[in-house]
PDB file of C-alpha atoms and ligand atoms in Angstrom:
ATOM      1  CA  MET R   1       0.112   0.149  -0.230  1.00  0.00           C
ATOM      2  CA  SER R   2       1.607   3.538  -1.017  1.00  0.00           C
ATOM      3  CA  VAL R   3       1.651   5.884   1.569  1.00  0.00           C
ATOM      4  CA  MET R   4       0.566   9.477   0.819  1.00  0.00           C
ATOM      5  CA  THR R   5       3.175  11.891   1.905  1.00  0.00           C
ATOM      6  CA  GLN R   6       3.540  14.796  -1.002  1.00  0.00           C
ATOM      7  CA  PHE R   7       1.594  18.075   0.197  1.00  0.00           C
ATOM      8  CA  ILE R   8      -1.282  18.327  -2.284  1.00  0.00           C
ATOM      9  CA  SER R   9      -2.985  21.453  -3.543  1.00  0.00           C
ATOM     10  CA  ILE R  10      -6.197  21.631  -4.897  1.00  0.00           C
ATOM     11  CA  ALA R  11      -8.246  24.396  -6.400  1.00  0.00           C
ATOM     12  CA  VAL R  12     -11.780  24.542  -7.017  1.00  0.00           C
ATOM     13  CA  ASP R  13     -13.494  27.690  -9.184  1.00  0.00           C
ATOM     14  CA  GLY R  14     -16.832  28.417 -10.568  1.00  0.00           C
ATOM     15  CA  PRO R  15     -19.788  30.832 -10.197  1.00  0.00           C
ATOM     16  CA  ALA R  16     -22.060  31.118  -7.380  1.00  0.00           C
ATOM     17  CA  ALA R  17     -24.103  27.997  -6.455  1.00  0.00           C
ATOM     18  CA  SER R  18     -22.414  26.088  -8.586  1.00  0.00           C
ATOM     19  CA  GLY R  19     -21.595  23.617  -5.975  1.00  0.00           C
ATOM     20  CA  LYS R  20     -18.099  24.094  -5.742  1.00  0.00           C
ATOM     21  CA  GLY R  21     -18.005  24.863  -1.505  1.00  0.00           C
ATOM     22  CA  THR R  22     -19.871  20.921  -1.274  1.00  0.00           C
ATOM     23  CA  LEU R  23     -17.483  19.670  -3.588  1.00  0.00           C
ATOM     24  CA  ALA R  24     -14.328  21.252  -1.718  1.00  0.00           C
ATOM     25  CA  ARG R  25     -15.569  20.449   1.705  1.00  0.00           C
ATOM     26  CA  ARG R  26     -16.259  16.804   0.917  1.00  0.00           C
ATOM     27  CA  LEU R  27     -12.735  16.605  -1.176  1.00  0.00           C
ATOM     28  CA  ALA R  28     -11.377  18.478   2.390  1.00  0.00           C
ATOM     29  CA  GLU R  29     -12.667  15.805   4.402  1.00  0.00           C
ATOM     30  CA  GLN R  30     -11.878  12.707   2.228  1.00  0.00           C
ATOM     31  CA  PHE R  31      -8.383  13.387   1.789  1.00  0.00           C
ATOM     32  CA  HIS R  32      -7.566  15.432   5.186  1.00  0.00           C
ATOM     33  CA  LEU R  33      -7.156  18.923   3.351  1.00  0.00           C
ATOM     34  CA  PHE R  34      -7.236  22.149   5.001  1.00  0.00           C
ATOM     35  CA  TYR R  35     -10.309  23.887   3.210  1.00  0.00           C
ATOM     36  CA  LEU R  36     -10.557  27.609   2.444  1.00  0.00           C
ATOM     37  CA  ASP R  37     -13.583  29.125   1.258  1.00  0.00           C
ATOM     38  CA  SER R  38     -12.054  32.382  -0.259  1.00  0.00           C
ATOM     39  CA  GLY R  39     -15.440  34.115  -1.375  1.00  0.00           C
ATOM     40  CA  SER R  40     -16.092  34.127   2.787  1.00  0.00           C
ATOM     41  CA  VAL R  41     -12.750  36.075   3.141  1.00  0.00           C
ATOM     42  CA  TYR R  42     -14.037  38.809   0.108  1.00  0.00           C
ATOM     43  CA  ARG R  43     -17.225  38.673   2.027  1.00  0.00           C
ATOM     44  CA  ALA R  44     -15.323  39.224   5.374  1.00  0.00           C
ATOM     45  CA  VAL R  45     -14.214  42.449   3.550  1.00  0.00           C
ATOM     46  CA  ALA R  46     -17.215  43.770   2.353  1.00  0.00           C
ATOM     47  CA  LYS R  47     -19.164  43.383   5.598  1.00  0.00           C
ATOM     48  CA  HIS R  48     -16.126  45.035   7.527  1.00  0.00           C
ATOM     49  CA  ILE R  49     -16.276  47.825   4.852  1.00  0.00           C
ATOM     50  CA  LEU R  50     -20.657  48.348   5.430  1.00  0.00           C
ATOM     51  CA  ASP R  51     -19.899  47.870   9.461  1.00  0.00           C
ATOM     52  CA  LEU R  52     -17.972  51.038   9.315  1.00  0.00           C
ATOM     53  CA  GLY R  53     -20.851  52.620   7.020  1.00  0.00           C
ATOM     54  CA  LYS R  54     -18.209  53.078   4.268  1.00  0.00           C
ATOM     55  CA  ASN R  55     -18.989  52.621   0.592  1.00  0.00           C
ATOM     56  CA  PRO R  56     -18.158  49.638  -1.339  1.00  0.00           C
ATOM     57  CA  ASP R  57     -17.639  51.479  -4.481  1.00  0.00           C
ATOM     58  CA  ASN R  58     -14.496  53.138  -3.079  1.00  0.00           C
ATOM     59  CA  PRO R  59     -11.247  51.536  -3.303  1.00  0.00           C
ATOM     60  CA  GLU R  60      -9.506  53.325  -0.424  1.00  0.00           C
ATOM     61  CA  ASP R  61     -12.212  52.076   1.684  1.00  0.00           C
ATOM     62  CA  ALA R  62     -11.727  48.889   0.311  1.00  0.00           C
ATOM     63  CA  VAL R  63      -8.190  48.422   0.717  1.00  0.00           C
ATOM     64  CA  SER R  64      -8.106  49.145   4.117  1.00  0.00           C
ATOM     65  CA  ALA R  65     -11.326  46.697   5.006  1.00  0.00           C
ATOM     66  CA  ALA R  66      -8.370  44.178   3.018  1.00  0.00           C
ATOM     67  CA  LEU R  67      -5.973  45.166   5.343  1.00  0.00           C
ATOM     68  CA  TYR R  68      -7.733  44.824   8.161  1.00  0.00           C
ATOM     69  CA  VAL R  69      -9.332  41.597   7.297  1.00  0.00           C
ATOM     70  CA  ARG R  70      -5.532  40.168   6.498  1.00  0.00           C
ATOM     71  CA  ASP R  71      -4.535  41.455  10.072  1.00  0.00           C
ATOM     72  CA  HIS R  72      -7.472  39.915  12.003  1.00  0.00           C
ATOM     73  CA  LEU R  73      -8.548  37.137   9.990  1.00  0.00           C
ATOM     74  CA  THR R  74     -10.297  34.124  12.229  1.00  0.00           C
ATOM     75  CA  THR R  75     -12.150  30.921  11.542  1.00  0.00           C
ATOM     76  CA  GLU R  76     -14.933  33.070  13.371  1.00  0.00           C
ATOM     77  CA  MET R  77     -14.811  35.687  10.653  1.00  0.00           C
ATOM     78  CA  ILE R  78     -15.128  33.435   7.977  1.00  0.00           C
ATOM     79  CA  ASP R  79     -17.902  31.104   9.275  1.00  0.00           C
ATOM     80  CA  ASN R  80     -19.734  34.274  10.649  1.00  0.00           C
ATOM     81  CA  PRO R  81     -23.359  34.005   9.232  1.00  0.00           C
ATOM     82  CA  ALA R  82     -23.999  37.285   8.543  1.00  0.00           C
ATOM     83  CA  LEU R  83     -21.831  36.843   5.712  1.00  0.00           C
ATOM     84  CA  ARG R  84     -24.040  35.044   3.763  1.00  0.00           C
ATOM     85  CA  ASN R  85     -26.920  37.372   2.969  1.00  0.00           C
ATOM     86  CA  ASP R  86     -27.434  39.496  -0.203  1.00  0.00           C
ATOM     87  CA  ILE R  87     -26.512  42.961   0.612  1.00  0.00           C
ATOM     88  CA  VAL R  88     -23.087  41.600   1.843  1.00  0.00           C
ATOM     89  CA  ALA R  89     -22.863  39.514  -1.450  1.00  0.00           C
ATOM     90  CA  ASP R  90     -23.799  42.274  -3.530  1.00  0.00           C
ATOM     91  CA  ALA R  91     -21.537  44.527  -1.658  1.00  0.00           C
ATOM     92  CA  THR R  92     -18.571  41.569  -2.074  1.00  0.00           C
ATOM     93  CA  SER R  93     -18.409  41.688  -5.892  1.00  0.00           C
ATOM     94  CA  ARG R  94     -17.789  45.837  -5.601  1.00  0.00           C
ATOM     95  CA  SER R  95     -15.111  46.043  -3.224  1.00  0.00           C
ATOM     96  CA  CYS R  96     -13.113  42.684  -4.480  1.00  0.00           C
ATOM     97  CA  ARG R  97     -12.759  43.665  -8.308  1.00  0.00           C
ATOM     98  CA  PHE R  98      -9.795  46.272  -7.087  1.00  0.00           C
ATOM     99  CA  PRO R  99      -6.641  45.290  -7.744  1.00  0.00           C
ATOM    100  CA  PRO R 100      -5.112  46.325  -4.420  1.00  0.00           C
ATOM    101  CA  VAL R 101      -7.763  44.665  -2.515  1.00  0.00           C
ATOM    102  CA  ARG R 102      -6.895  41.744  -4.417  1.00  0.00           C
ATOM    103  CA  ASP R 103      -3.619  41.866  -4.223  1.00  0.00           C
ATOM    104  CA  VAL R 104      -3.838  41.939  -0.279  1.00  0.00           C
ATOM    105  CA  ILE R 105      -6.258  38.864  -0.059  1.00  0.00           C
ATOM    106  CA  THR R 106      -4.172  37.021  -2.741  1.00  0.00           C
ATOM    107  CA  GLU R 107      -1.290  36.968  -0.759  1.00  0.00           C
ATOM    108  CA  THR R 108      -3.285  36.217   2.736  1.00  0.00           C
ATOM    109  CA  LEU R 109      -5.141  33.267   0.747  1.00  0.00           C
ATOM    110  CA  ARG R 110      -1.970  31.823  -0.796  1.00  0.00           C
ATOM    111  CA  PHE R 111       0.466  32.169   2.831  1.00  0.00           C
ATOM    112  CA  TYR R 112      -2.949  29.868   3.994  1.00  0.00           C
ATOM    113  CA  ALA R 113      -2.965  27.703   0.875  1.00  0.00           C
ATOM    114  CA  ASN R 114       1.129  26.830   1.500  1.00  0.00           C
ATOM    115  CA  HIS R 115       1.068  26.607   5.096  1.00  0.00           C
ATOM    116  CA  PRO R 116      -2.277  24.929   6.680  1.00  0.00           C
ATOM    117  CA  PRO R 117      -2.869  25.597  10.472  1.00  0.00           C
ATOM    118  CA  VAL R 118      -1.240  22.967  12.628  1.00  0.00           C
ATOM    119  CA  SER R 119      -3.183  21.894  15.753  1.00  0.00           C
ATOM    120  CA  LYS R 120      -1.536  19.955  18.270  1.00  0.00           C
ATOM    121  CA  HIS R 121      -4.835  18.313  18.832  1.00  0.00           C
ATOM    122  CA  THR R 122      -4.839  16.679  15.103  1.00  0.00           C
ATOM    123  CA  LYS R 123      -3.234  14.950  12.403  1.00  0.00           C
ATOM    124  CA  PRO R 124      -1.200  17.600  10.097  1.00  0.00           C
ATOM    125  CA  PHE R 125      -3.171  18.618   7.076  1.00  0.00           C
ATOM    126  CA  GLN R 126      -2.146  16.436   3.859  1.00  0.00           C
ATOM    127  CA  GLY R 127      -2.126  19.480   1.641  1.00  0.00           C
ATOM    128  CA  SER R 128      -5.165  22.439   1.103  1.00  0.00           C
ATOM    129  CA  ILE R 129      -8.183  22.959  -1.012  1.00  0.00           C
ATOM    130  CA  LEU R 130      -9.127  26.428  -1.778  1.00  0.00           C
ATOM    131  CA  ASP R 131     -12.376  27.179  -3.471  1.00  0.00           C
ATOM    132  CA  GLY R 132     -13.594  30.570  -5.117  1.00  0.00           C
ATOM    133  CA  ARG R 133     -13.197  32.551  -8.650  1.00  0.00           C
ATOM    134  CA  ASP R 134      -9.578  32.779  -9.387  1.00  0.00           C
ATOM    135  CA  ILE R 135      -7.730  29.624  -7.549  1.00  0.00           C
ATOM    136  CA  GLY R 136      -6.803  27.933 -10.139  1.00  0.00           C
ATOM    137  CA  THR R 137      -5.468  31.428 -12.566  1.00  0.00           C
ATOM    138  CA  VAL R 138      -4.175  33.480  -9.999  1.00  0.00           C
ATOM    139  CA  VAL R 139      -4.056  32.106  -6.449  1.00  0.00           C
ATOM    140  CA  CYS R 140      -2.726  28.545  -6.609  1.00  0.00           C
ATOM    141  CA  PRO R 141      -1.371  28.349 -10.319  1.00  0.00           C
ATOM    142  CA  ASN R 142       0.575  25.287  -9.336  1.00  0.00           C
ATOM    143  CA  ALA R 143      -2.236  23.526  -7.877  1.00  0.00           C
ATOM    144  CA  ASP R 144      -2.235  19.576  -8.486  1.00  0.00           C
ATOM    145  CA  VAL R 145      -5.274  19.275  -9.288  1.00  0.00           C
ATOM    146  CA  LYS R 146      -7.755  22.341 -10.448  1.00  0.00           C
ATOM    147  CA  LEU R 147     -11.529  21.827 -10.968  1.00  0.00           C
ATOM    148  CA  PHE R 148     -13.990  23.999 -12.366  1.00  0.00           C
ATOM    149  CA  LEU R 149     -17.500  23.869 -12.048  1.00  0.00           C
ATOM    150  CA  THR R 150     -20.672  25.386 -13.795  1.00  0.00           C
ATOM    151  CA  ALA R 151     -24.224  25.021 -14.251  1.00  0.00           C
ATOM    152  CA  ASN R 152     -26.699  27.331 -16.056  1.00  0.00           C
ATOM    153  CA  ALA R 153     -27.769  30.258 -14.092  1.00  0.00           C
ATOM    154  CA  LYS R 154     -31.503  29.119 -14.199  1.00  0.00           C
ATOM    155  CA  VAL R 155     -30.524  25.677 -12.275  1.00  0.00           C
ATOM    156  CA  ARG R 156     -28.109  28.000  -9.674  1.00  0.00           C
ATOM    157  CA  ALA R 157     -30.849  30.378  -9.086  1.00  0.00           C
ATOM    158  CA  GLU R 158     -33.173  27.849  -8.327  1.00  0.00           C
ATOM    159  CA  ARG R 159     -30.461  26.467  -5.890  1.00  0.00           C
ATOM    160  CA  ARG R 160     -30.123  29.749  -3.943  1.00  0.00           C
ATOM    161  CA  PHE R 161     -33.673  30.696  -3.995  1.00  0.00           C
ATOM    162  CA  LYS R 162     -34.651  27.423  -2.149  1.00  0.00           C
ATOM    163  CA  GLU R 163     -31.557  27.781   0.447  1.00  0.00           C
ATOM    164  CA  LEU R 164     -33.039  31.261   1.250  1.00  0.00           C
ATOM    165  CA  ASN R 165     -36.791  30.143   1.389  1.00  0.00           C
ATOM    166  CA  ALA R 166     -34.864  27.587   4.170  1.00  0.00           C
ATOM    167  CA  LYS R 167     -33.638  30.480   5.975  1.00  0.00           C
ATOM    168  CA  GLY R 168     -36.632  32.111   6.154  1.00  0.00           C
ATOM    169  CA  ILE R 169     -35.349  34.942   4.022  1.00  0.00           C
ATOM    170  CA  GLU R 170     -38.218  36.323   1.667  1.00  0.00           C
ATOM    171  CA  THR R 171     -37.407  36.678  -1.840  1.00  0.00           C
ATOM    172  CA  THR R 172     -38.665  35.998  -5.315  1.00  0.00           C
ATOM    173  CA  TYR R 173     -37.029  33.287  -7.923  1.00  0.00           C
ATOM    174  CA  GLU R 174     -36.765  36.468 -10.410  1.00  0.00           C
ATOM    175  CA  THR R 175     -35.319  38.560  -7.979  1.00  0.00           C
ATOM    176  CA  VAL R 176     -32.322  35.583  -7.015  1.00  0.00           C
ATOM    177  CA  LEU R 177     -31.777  35.011 -10.722  1.00  0.00           C
ATOM    178  CA  GLN R 178     -31.521  38.762 -11.592  1.00  0.00           C
ATOM    179  CA  ASP R 179     -28.883  39.046  -8.770  1.00  0.00           C
ATOM    180  CA  MET R 180     -27.273  36.308  -9.540  1.00  0.00           C
ATOM    181  CA  GLN R 181     -26.585  37.234 -13.352  1.00  0.00           C
ATOM    182  CA  ASP R 182     -25.340  40.626 -12.555  1.00  0.00           C
ATOM    183  CA  ARG R 183     -23.412  39.315  -9.825  1.00  0.00           C
ATOM    184  CA  ASP R 184     -21.975  36.832 -12.473  1.00  0.00           C
ATOM    185  CA  ALA R 185     -21.478  39.593 -15.253  1.00  0.00           C
ATOM    186  CA  ARG R 186     -19.433  41.536 -12.477  1.00  0.00           C
ATOM    187  CA  ASP R 187     -17.084  38.615 -11.579  1.00  0.00           C
ATOM    188  CA  SER R 188     -16.319  37.434 -15.213  1.00  0.00           C
ATOM    189  CA  GLY R 189     -16.219  41.119 -16.620  1.00  0.00           C
ATOM    190  CA  ARG R 190     -13.851  42.426 -14.136  1.00  0.00           C
ATOM    191  CA  GLU R 191     -10.443  43.417 -15.444  1.00  0.00           C
ATOM    192  CA  THR R 192      -8.367  41.763 -12.665  1.00  0.00           C
ATOM    193  CA  ALA R 193      -8.475  37.915 -11.863  1.00  0.00           C
ATOM    194  CA  PRO R 194     -12.255  37.480 -13.421  1.00  0.00           C
ATOM    195  CA  LEU R 195     -14.122  34.332 -13.336  1.00  0.00           C
ATOM    196  CA  LYS R 196     -12.147  31.903 -15.651  1.00  0.00           C
ATOM    197  CA  ALA R 197     -11.462  28.171 -15.656  1.00  0.00           C
ATOM    198  CA  ALA R 198      -7.625  27.750 -15.863  1.00  0.00           C
ATOM    199  CA  ALA R 199      -6.097  26.057 -19.196  1.00  0.00           C
ATOM    200  CA  ASP R 200      -5.538  22.695 -16.991  1.00  0.00           C
ATOM    201  CA  ALA R 201      -8.837  22.735 -14.926  1.00  0.00           C
ATOM    202  CA  ILE R 202     -11.204  19.997 -15.358  1.00  0.00           C
ATOM    203  CA  HIS R 203     -14.681  20.884 -15.886  1.00  0.00           C
ATOM    204  CA  PHE R 204     -17.668  19.583 -14.267  1.00  0.00           C
ATOM    205  CA  ASP R 205     -21.508  20.827 -15.198  1.00  0.00           C
ATOM    206  CA  THR R 206     -23.307  20.581 -12.246  1.00  0.00           C
ATOM    207  CA  SER R 207     -26.564  21.125 -13.882  1.00  0.00           C
ATOM    208  CA  THR R 208     -26.487  17.830 -15.346  1.00  0.00           C
ATOM    209  CA  MET R 209     -24.049  16.001 -12.952  1.00  0.00           C
ATOM    210  CA  ASP R 210     -25.147  15.210  -9.429  1.00  0.00           C
ATOM    211  CA  VAL R 211     -22.452  16.296  -6.652  1.00  0.00           C
ATOM    212  CA  ASP R 212     -22.118  12.604  -5.724  1.00  0.00           C
ATOM    213  CA  THR R 213     -20.862  12.143  -9.221  1.00  0.00           C
ATOM    214  CA  ALA R 214     -18.973  15.052  -9.079  1.00  0.00           C
ATOM    215  CA  PHE R 215     -17.043  14.082  -6.203  1.00  0.00           C
ATOM    216  CA  GLU R 216     -16.470  10.392  -7.352  1.00  0.00           C
ATOM    217  CA  LYS R 217     -14.745  11.680 -10.560  1.00  0.00           C
ATOM    218  CA  ALA R 218     -12.585  14.477  -8.436  1.00  0.00           C
ATOM    219  CA  VAL R 219     -11.425  11.789  -6.059  1.00  0.00           C
ATOM    220  CA  GLU R 220     -10.596   9.315  -8.602  1.00  0.00           C
ATOM    221  CA  VAL R 221      -8.330  12.492 -10.576  1.00  0.00           C
ATOM    222  CA  ILE R 222      -6.961  13.210  -6.712  1.00  0.00           C
ATOM    223  CA  ARG R 223      -5.663   9.556  -6.364  1.00  0.00           C
ATOM    224  CA  GLN R 224      -4.192   9.166  -9.906  1.00  0.00           C
ATOM    225  CA  LYS R 225      -2.320  12.378  -8.826  1.00  0.00           C
ATOM    226  CA  LEU R 226      -1.280  10.735  -5.433  1.00  0.00           C
ATOM    227  CA  ALA R 227      -0.237   7.599  -6.713  1.00  0.00           C
TER     228      ALA R 227
HETATM  229  O1  LIG E 301     -18.280  32.375  -3.802  1.00  0.00           O
HETATM  230  P1  LIG E 301     -19.260  33.754  -3.173  1.00  0.00           P
HETATM  231  O2  LIG E 301     -20.472  33.426  -3.602  1.00  0.00           O
HETATM  232  O3  LIG E 301     -19.626  33.124  -1.474  1.00  0.00           O
HETATM  233  O4  LIG E 301     -17.999  34.912  -3.399  1.00  0.00           O
HETATM  234  C1  LIG E 301     -18.302  36.098  -2.979  1.00  0.00           C
HETATM  235  C2  LIG E 301     -17.916  36.896  -3.886  1.00  0.00           C
HETATM  236  O5  LIG E 301     -16.469  37.088  -3.937  1.00  0.00           O
HETATM  237  C3  LIG E 301     -18.457  36.811  -5.364  1.00  0.00           C
HETATM  238  O6  LIG E 301     -19.145  37.907  -5.938  1.00  0.00           O
HETATM  239  C4  LIG E 301     -16.965  36.788  -6.107  1.00  0.00           C
HETATM  240  C5  LIG E 301     -16.003  36.918  -5.167  1.00  0.00           C
HETATM  241  N1  LIG E 301     -14.789  36.276  -5.227  1.00  0.00           N
HETATM  242  C6  LIG E 301     -13.943  36.222  -5.961  1.00  0.00           C
HETATM  243  O7  LIG E 301     -13.875  38.082  -6.815  1.00  0.00           O
HETATM  244  N2  LIG E 301     -12.844  35.785  -5.792  1.00  0.00           N
HETATM  245  C7  LIG E 301     -12.569  34.614  -5.228  1.00  0.00           C
HETATM  246  N3  LIG E 301     -11.421  33.862  -5.106  1.00  0.00           N
HETATM  247  C8  LIG E 301     -13.831  34.338  -4.460  1.00  0.00           C
HETATM  248  C9  LIG E 301     -14.988  34.823  -4.514  1.00  0.00           C
END
């Protein structure tokens, strides 16, 4: 039996509600990898801007919030349920487009990707897995495995609508679809680090493939890499 000793780095990218978070979490568990949701870090930046009553469209406000998040990042900060609402999501896609903000957060993400936290109580991580929009292209261009998830906007809006409904948040499917299309356009259309598949990414279309199948295929690819 082969023993896995090498550090493995995995990048998972895709638009909102493409299933990348679910897939990345399952892979992290399967291979004992440190998982970091980079969208939550960008959301923490936007929340800090909003908490201070500042403007997510102002590059100076956005950069000072990015520096704050870099210097105070904790698990509690990125697990905060208050990051998950549509006001923060909208402010995130505005504030994250400024190149100096991306530089600060990219460095932070890269640091954690290469140096997963160590705890006395658990065995060291085998590597790291990050999900986002530019992990395979910018943050970890040398990742061992790059996955790119897509799904058509209607399927993604339906998923997000159900999630919001389950949380008791009142909205309509049409509003969710419109917000998602606006956010997709900003995330894909910005000049710096837009949502884009790396040339060597493996594509999964989750509008036609369920998450279990995507997970099994990804496990197979990673096992081949580790063999
Ligand atoms: O994945 P999410 O919905 O939590 O991401 C929130 C926003 O952050 C989204 O508008 C895209 C942006 N983002 C980004 O620009 N780059 C990343 N690596 C991750 C997220």
